[in-house]
Amino acid sequence: MTARRTIEPTHRFRNNDKSVGIGNAFWDLSEENGLAGIVAELDDGVLRTEAGHTFVNFSCCSYLDLDSHPRVIEGAVEALRRYGVLDHCIPRSRVQIPALLELEHSLGELFSADVVSAISASAASAGLLPLIASGHVGDGERPLMIFDKNCHVSMAQTKPVCADETEVVTCRHHDLDFIEARCKEYSRVWYVCDGSDSLGGYAPVAELAALQDRYGLQVYYDDSHSLSAFGPRGVGYVRSVSPALSDRTVVVTTLNKAFGTSGAAVLLNGHPKRTLRVIERFAGAMSYSQPLNTAAVGAGLASAEIHRSEELPALQRRLQEKIALFDAHVETAQSGSTFPIRLVPMDDEVVIEAGRRVFEAGFYVSPVFFPIVARGTAGLRVMMRAGQTDEQIRALCSVLVEVGARPAPATRTEAGA
């Protein structure tokens, strides 16, 4: 009998053997220590498990707590009553209810952009990036696509598909010298990165804008973690630093973090109408029969109105006060930043145990480990929200210091006095 062939992986753009093989051990340990697979209900601002353990969630991306805002919830309910259907399950390129266009028009006015909605930012990136690779979103010329090494998995996972259309390379985190060198070498270059990182920090938007002006560099940002939480009318970090949108910049952002609703928005300007039609018809999940449901549309319309009011800057100020309070007690590499995420570094060997002790003390923070972060850079990810109390933040900081976090300089001085 002839031996059958076996397949060897190429590992050109991903390595599941490594990711699952190493990462799964951390996930299993997290679950064994009660830090994964938690089931809990919200009870007067805290979460309660089925066993009765209560805790404050410091691992939630709803930075302004708009997901529980009465106007947002009522907006979802009102839209359901108004349109009488939850999920209009047909591709928008064939039939769409006016609610979707109403939301995109509202978001377009709010953020000064041409807006295309999607069911998630991941779906948007999975659909858009291959069209950028083939030149169908752009000027028709296939570009060199540079993916930032640390870009979110929702973008990084499209590398193999993009590589079937054009040349794909990966650069070190925000390596401006590498990007500029490629701009001198190639007539078209797209750089794919996070505008605001899920582990804290911002992209060098001003420096990238200078490369855009000098060489025509095109940039694809995922700015999900700063939309609403940052900038006038909640435009996010990227648009605050480089406000003008043109055909050289695409910003994709989720609506289910600080915006407080569901779905995603792709922000474009300067693209011809035929490009928008190509996106509607060929951008993967964006062209399937899975548009935003009516409740998400109604909630989005309500949140957009809050963004137009004085309530938004008040919530943003409150969030910054909570971030500053945390920084006054625990020192991290992100201290002093306006970003609402802090990473408390821990050794791989102790990060799960530290997370368990924090959880037992009544707080949940996410232990992060490979492949979420590079090997040897594990930590506890802490997320601040406008609705957290000062007492909760101080109590959390106290527990974090007990499990190995570095006290802030002022706190160290007070403790030694």
Coordinates of C-alpha atoms in Angstrom, one line a residue:
M1 CA 0.0 0.0 0.0
T2 CA 1.3 3.4 -1.0
A3 CA 2.0 5.7 2.0
R4 CA -0.3 8.6 2.2
R5 CA 1.1 12.1 2.2
T6 CA 1.2 14.2 5.3
I7 CA 1.0 18.0 5.4
E8 CA 3.7 20.2 7.0
P9 CA 2.7 23.7 8.0
T10 CA 4.4 26.7 6.4
H11 CA 3.9 29.0 9.5
R12 CA 4.4 32.1 7.2
F13 CA 1.8 34.2 9.0
R14 CA 0.5 32.2 12.0
N15 CA 1.5 29.3 14.2
N16 CA -1.5 27.6 16.0
D17 CA 0.8 24.9 17.3
K18 CA 2.7 27.5 19.3
S19 CA -0.2 29.7 20.3
V20 CA -2.5 26.8 21.4
G21 CA 0.3 24.7 22.8
I22 CA 1.7 27.4 25.1
G23 CA -1.4 29.6 25.6
N24 CA -3.8 26.8 26.5
A25 CA -1.8 25.9 29.6
F26 CA -2.4 29.4 30.9
W27 CA -6.1 29.3 30.0
D28 CA -6.5 25.9 31.7
L29 CA -4.8 27.3 34.8
S30 CA -7.0 30.4 34.7
E31 CA -10.1 28.2 34.6
E32 CA -8.9 26.0 37.4
N33 CA -8.4 29.1 39.5
G34 CA -11.8 30.5 38.7
L35 CA -10.5 33.3 36.5
A36 CA -12.1 32.1 33.2
G37 CA -15.6 30.9 32.4
I38 CA -17.1 33.0 35.2
V39 CA -20.9 33.3 35.2
A40 CA -22.2 36.3 37.1
E41 CA -25.1 38.6 37.1
L42 CA -25.0 42.4 37.6
D43 CA -26.5 43.3 41.0
D44 CA -26.5 47.0 42.0
G45 CA -23.2 47.8 40.3
V46 CA -21.3 44.7 41.3
L47 CA -21.3 41.2 39.9
R48 CA -22.5 38.1 41.8
T49 CA -21.7 34.6 40.9
E50 CA -24.0 31.6 41.3
A51 CA -22.1 30.7 44.4
G52 CA -22.7 34.2 45.9
H53 CA -19.3 35.7 45.4
T54 CA -19.5 39.4 44.6
F55 CA -16.8 41.4 42.8
V56 CA -16.2 44.6 41.0
N57 CA -15.3 44.2 37.3
F58 CA -12.1 46.0 36.4
S59 CA -11.8 44.2 33.1
C60 CA -14.6 45.8 31.1
C61 CA -14.1 48.0 28.1
S62 CA -17.3 50.1 28.6
Y63 CA -15.1 53.0 29.8
L64 CA -17.9 55.5 30.1
D65 CA -20.6 53.0 31.4
L66 CA -22.9 53.9 28.5
D67 CA -23.9 50.3 27.9
S68 CA -26.1 50.6 31.0
H69 CA -27.2 54.2 30.4
P70 CA -31.1 54.5 30.6
R71 CA -31.2 56.4 27.3
V72 CA -29.2 53.8 25.4
I73 CA -31.3 51.0 26.7
E74 CA -34.5 52.9 25.9
G75 CA -33.2 53.7 22.5
A76 CA -32.8 49.9 21.7
V77 CA -36.4 49.2 23.0
E78 CA -37.9 52.1 21.1
A79 CA -36.3 51.0 17.8
L80 CA -37.7 47.5 18.2
R81 CA -41.1 49.0 18.7
R82 CA -40.7 51.4 15.8
Y83 CA -39.6 48.9 13.2
G84 CA -41.2 45.8 14.5
V85 CA -38.3 43.4 13.6
L86 CA -35.1 42.4 15.4
D87 CA -32.9 41.2 12.7
H88 CA -33.6 42.0 9.0
C89 CA -31.7 39.0 7.8
I90 CA -30.8 39.9 4.2
P91 CA -27.7 41.4 2.7
R92 CA -27.8 45.2 2.7
S93 CA -26.8 45.2 -1.0
R94 CA -30.3 43.8 -1.7
V95 CA -32.7 45.1 0.9
Q96 CA -32.1 47.2 4.0
I97 CA -34.4 48.9 6.5
P98 CA -34.0 52.7 6.8
A99 CA -32.8 52.3 10.4
L100 CA -29.3 51.3 9.3
L101 CA -29.0 54.3 7.0
E102 CA -30.3 56.5 9.8
L103 CA -27.5 55.3 12.1
E104 CA -24.8 55.7 9.5
H105 CA -25.9 59.2 8.7
S106 CA -26.0 60.1 12.4
L107 CA -22.5 58.7 13.0
G108 CA -21.3 60.3 9.9
E109 CA -22.4 63.7 11.1
L110 CA -21.0 63.0 14.6
F111 CA -17.6 62.0 13.4
S112 CA -17.3 64.0 10.2
A113 CA -16.8 60.9 8.0
D114 CA -18.4 58.6 5.5
V115 CA -19.5 55.7 7.8
V116 CA -20.2 52.1 6.9
S117 CA -21.5 49.9 9.7
A118 CA -20.5 46.3 10.5
I119 CA -21.6 43.7 12.9
S120 CA -18.2 43.9 14.6
A121 CA -14.7 45.5 14.1
S122 CA -13.3 42.0 13.5
A123 CA -15.8 41.4 10.7
A124 CA -14.9 44.8 9.2
S125 CA -11.2 44.1 9.2
A126 CA -11.7 40.6 7.8
G127 CA -13.7 42.1 5.0
L128 CA -11.8 45.4 4.3
L129 CA -8.1 44.4 4.5
P130 CA -8.2 41.9 1.6
L131 CA -9.9 44.5 -0.6
I132 CA -7.1 46.9 0.4
A133 CA -4.6 44.2 -0.5
S134 CA -6.1 43.8 -4.0
G135 CA -6.3 47.6 -4.6
H136 CA -10.1 47.6 -4.7
V137 CA -10.2 49.9 -1.7
G138 CA -7.6 52.4 -2.9
D139 CA -6.5 53.5 -6.3
G140 CA -6.4 50.1 -7.9
E141 CA -2.7 49.4 -7.3
R142 CA -1.7 46.5 -5.1
P143 CA 0.3 47.9 -2.2
L144 CA 2.9 46.5 0.1
M145 CA 1.0 45.8 3.3
I146 CA 3.0 46.3 6.6
F147 CA 1.3 44.7 9.6
D148 CA 2.4 46.0 13.0
K149 CA 3.8 43.0 15.1
N150 CA 1.5 43.9 17.9
C151 CA -1.7 44.7 15.9
H152 CA -4.8 43.0 17.3
V153 CA -5.6 39.5 16.2
S154 CA -8.7 40.7 14.3
M155 CA -6.3 42.3 11.9
A156 CA -3.3 40.0 12.1
Q157 CA -5.5 37.0 11.2
T158 CA -6.1 38.4 7.7
K159 CA -2.4 38.2 6.7
P160 CA -2.7 34.9 4.8
V161 CA -5.7 36.2 2.9
C162 CA -4.0 39.5 2.1
A163 CA -0.9 37.7 1.1
D164 CA -2.9 35.9 -1.6
E165 CA -3.4 39.3 -3.2
T166 CA -0.2 41.2 -2.5
E167 CA 3.1 41.3 -0.6
V168 CA 2.7 41.2 3.2
V169 CA 5.4 41.9 5.8
T170 CA 5.4 42.4 9.5
C171 CA 7.4 45.1 11.3
R172 CA 8.4 45.7 14.9
H173 CA 6.0 47.7 17.0
H174 CA 5.5 51.1 15.4
D175 CA 8.9 50.9 13.6
L176 CA 8.8 54.2 11.8
D177 CA 12.3 53.8 10.2
F178 CA 11.2 50.5 8.7
I179 CA 8.0 52.0 7.4
E180 CA 9.8 55.0 5.9
A181 CA 12.3 52.7 4.2
R182 CA 9.5 50.7 2.6
C183 CA 7.8 53.9 1.5
K184 CA 11.0 54.8 -0.4
E185 CA 11.1 51.4 -2.0
Y186 CA 7.4 50.8 -2.9
S187 CA 5.0 53.1 -4.8
R188 CA 2.1 52.1 -2.5
V189 CA 2.3 51.1 1.1
W190 CA -0.4 50.4 3.7
Y191 CA 0.5 50.2 7.4
V192 CA -2.0 48.2 9.6
C193 CA -2.0 48.9 13.3
D194 CA -4.0 49.8 16.4
G195 CA -4.6 53.5 17.0
S196 CA -5.1 52.6 20.7
D197 CA -3.6 49.4 22.0
S198 CA -5.6 46.9 24.0
L199 CA -2.7 46.7 26.4
G200 CA -2.3 50.4 26.8
G201 CA -0.8 53.2 24.7
Y202 CA -1.3 55.0 21.4
A203 CA 0.1 54.8 17.9
P204 CA 2.5 57.6 16.8
V205 CA -0.2 59.2 14.8
A206 CA 1.5 62.5 14.2
E207 CA 4.7 60.9 12.9
L208 CA 2.6 58.6 10.7
A209 CA 0.7 61.6 9.4
A210 CA 4.0 63.1 8.4
L211 CA 4.9 60.0 6.4
Q212 CA 1.5 60.1 4.8
D213 CA 2.2 63.7 3.7
R214 CA 5.8 63.0 2.5
Y215 CA 5.3 59.6 0.8
G216 CA 1.6 59.0 0.4
L217 CA 1.7 56.3 3.1
Q218 CA -1.8 54.9 3.7
V219 CA -2.7 53.8 7.3
Y220 CA -5.4 51.4 8.5
Y221 CA -6.1 52.1 12.2
D222 CA -8.2 50.1 14.7
D223 CA -9.0 52.8 17.2
S224 CA -11.6 50.8 19.1
H225 CA -10.2 51.5 22.6
S226 CA -10.3 55.3 22.4
L227 CA -13.5 56.0 20.5
S228 CA -15.9 58.0 22.8
A229 CA -13.4 57.9 25.7
F230 CA -11.1 60.5 24.0
G231 CA -11.5 63.7 22.0
P232 CA -14.2 66.2 21.2
R233 CA -17.5 64.4 20.5
G234 CA -15.6 61.2 21.3
V235 CA -13.8 61.0 18.0
G236 CA -11.0 58.9 19.5
Y237 CA -7.3 59.4 19.7
V238 CA -6.4 59.0 16.0
R239 CA -8.9 61.6 14.8
S240 CA -7.9 64.0 17.7
V241 CA -4.3 64.0 16.6
S242 CA -4.9 63.8 12.8
P243 CA -8.4 65.0 12.3
A244 CA -8.7 65.0 8.5
L245 CA -9.8 61.8 6.9
S246 CA -8.8 61.2 3.3
D247 CA -8.4 58.2 1.0
R248 CA -5.0 57.7 2.7
T249 CA -6.6 56.8 6.1
V250 CA -9.2 54.3 7.2
V251 CA -10.3 54.0 10.8
V252 CA -12.3 51.0 12.0
T253 CA -13.7 51.1 15.5
T254 CA -16.1 49.0 17.6
L255 CA -19.2 50.5 19.1
N256 CA -19.4 48.1 22.0
K257 CA -16.7 49.6 24.1
A258 CA -16.9 53.2 25.4
F259 CA -19.6 54.0 22.8
G260 CA -21.8 51.6 24.8
T261 CA -23.8 49.8 22.1
S262 CA -23.0 47.1 19.6
G263 CA -21.4 46.7 16.2
A264 CA -18.7 48.7 14.5
A265 CA -18.2 51.7 12.3
V266 CA -15.7 52.1 9.5
L267 CA -14.8 55.8 9.0
L268 CA -13.7 56.9 5.5
N269 CA -13.5 60.0 3.5
G270 CA -12.5 60.7 0.0
H271 CA -13.4 57.4 -1.5
P272 CA -15.7 57.3 -4.5
K273 CA -19.2 55.9 -4.3
R274 CA -18.2 52.9 -6.3
T275 CA -15.7 51.9 -3.5
L276 CA -18.5 52.0 -1.0
R277 CA -20.5 49.7 -3.2
V278 CA -17.6 47.3 -3.5
I279 CA -17.4 47.2 0.3
E280 CA -21.1 46.5 0.5
R281 CA -20.9 43.7 -2.0
F282 CA -17.5 42.0 -1.5
A283 CA -16.2 42.8 2.0
G284 CA -16.7 39.4 3.5
A285 CA -19.0 39.4 6.5
M286 CA -19.9 43.0 5.8
S287 CA -21.7 41.9 2.7
Y288 CA -23.5 38.9 4.3
S289 CA -27.0 38.8 5.7
Q290 CA -25.8 39.9 9.1
P291 CA -26.1 43.7 9.4
L292 CA -26.6 45.4 12.8
N293 CA -29.9 44.4 14.4
T294 CA -32.5 46.9 15.1
A295 CA -31.9 47.1 18.8
A296 CA -28.2 47.9 18.2
V297 CA -29.2 50.6 15.7
G298 CA -31.6 52.2 18.2
A299 CA -29.0 52.0 21.0
G300 CA -26.4 53.6 18.7
L301 CA -28.7 56.5 17.8
A302 CA -29.3 57.2 21.5
S303 CA -25.6 57.0 22.3
A304 CA -24.8 59.4 19.4
E305 CA -27.2 61.9 20.9
I306 CA -25.4 61.6 24.3
H307 CA -22.1 62.2 22.4
R308 CA -23.6 65.5 21.1
S309 CA -24.5 66.7 24.6
E310 CA -22.5 68.1 27.5
E311 CA -22.8 64.7 29.3
L312 CA -20.0 63.2 27.2
P313 CA -17.2 65.5 28.2
A314 CA -18.4 65.2 31.8
L315 CA -18.1 61.4 31.6
Q316 CA -14.7 61.8 29.9
R317 CA -13.5 64.0 32.7
R318 CA -14.7 61.5 35.3
L319 CA -12.9 58.7 33.6
Q320 CA -9.7 60.7 33.6
E321 CA -10.1 61.3 37.4
K322 CA -10.4 57.6 37.9
I323 CA -7.3 56.9 35.8
A324 CA -5.3 59.6 37.7
L325 CA -6.4 58.1 41.1
F326 CA -5.1 54.6 40.0
D327 CA -1.8 56.1 38.9
A328 CA -1.5 57.9 42.3
H329 CA -1.4 54.4 44.0
V330 CA 0.1 51.9 41.5
E331 CA 3.0 52.6 39.1
T332 CA 2.9 51.0 35.6
A333 CA 4.5 51.7 32.2
Q334 CA 1.3 53.5 31.3
S335 CA 1.2 55.9 34.3
G336 CA 0.4 59.5 33.3
S337 CA -1.3 58.4 30.0
T338 CA -4.9 59.3 29.3
F339 CA -5.5 55.7 28.2
P340 CA -7.9 53.8 30.5
I341 CA -5.9 50.5 30.5
R342 CA -3.0 49.7 32.8
L343 CA -0.9 46.6 32.7
V344 CA 0.6 45.5 36.0
P345 CA 3.6 43.3 35.1
M346 CA 3.9 39.9 36.7
D347 CA 6.1 36.9 36.1
D348 CA 4.5 34.0 34.1
E349 CA 4.8 31.8 37.2
V350 CA 2.8 34.0 39.5
V351 CA 0.3 35.9 37.3
I352 CA -2.6 33.4 37.7
E353 CA -2.1 33.2 41.4
A354 CA -2.0 37.0 41.7
G355 CA -5.2 37.2 39.7
R356 CA -6.9 34.6 41.9
R357 CA -6.0 36.6 45.1
V358 CA -7.3 39.8 43.6
F359 CA -10.6 38.0 42.6
E360 CA -11.0 36.6 46.1
A361 CA -10.6 40.1 47.5
G362 CA -13.6 41.2 45.4
F363 CA -12.1 42.5 42.2
Y364 CA -11.7 41.0 38.7
V365 CA -8.7 41.9 36.5
S366 CA -7.6 39.9 33.5
P367 CA -4.4 37.9 33.7
V368 CA -2.8 38.3 30.3
F369 CA -0.2 35.9 28.9
F370 CA 1.1 34.4 25.7
P371 CA -0.2 34.7 23.0
I372 CA -2.1 37.7 24.2
V373 CA 1.2 39.3 25.0
A374 CA 4.8 38.3 24.2
R375 CA 6.3 35.5 26.2
G376 CA 7.8 36.7 29.5
T377 CA 5.6 39.9 29.6
A378 CA 2.6 38.6 31.5
G379 CA 0.6 40.8 33.7
L380 CA -2.8 41.8 35.2
R381 CA -4.8 44.1 32.8
V382 CA -6.8 46.7 34.7
M383 CA -9.4 48.8 33.0
M384 CA -10.9 52.0 34.5
R385 CA -14.4 53.2 34.0
A386 CA -16.2 56.5 34.8
G387 CA -18.7 54.7 37.1
Q388 CA -16.1 53.1 39.4
T389 CA -16.0 54.7 42.9
D390 CA -12.8 56.1 44.4
E391 CA -13.2 53.6 47.3
Q392 CA -13.2 50.7 44.8
I393 CA -10.1 52.0 43.0
R394 CA -8.2 52.6 46.3
A395 CA -9.1 49.1 47.6
L396 CA -8.1 47.5 44.3
C397 CA -4.7 49.3 44.3
S398 CA -4.1 48.1 47.9
V399 CA -4.7 44.5 46.8
L400 CA -2.6 44.8 43.7
V401 CA 0.4 46.1 45.8
E402 CA -0.1 43.1 48.1
V403 CA 0.3 40.7 45.1
G404 CA 3.4 42.4 43.7
A405 CA 2.4 45.6 41.9
R406 CA 4.8 48.5 42.3
P407 CA 3.4 51.3 44.4
A408 CA 3.4 54.8 42.9
P409 CA 6.3 57.0 44.0
A410 CA 4.1 59.2 46.3
T411 CA 2.6 56.1 47.9
R412 CA 6.0 54.6 48.5
T413 CA 7.1 57.9 50.2
E414 CA 4.0 57.9 52.4
A415 CA 4.5 54.3 53.3
G416 CA 8.1 54.9 54.3
A417 CA 7.3 58.1 56.3

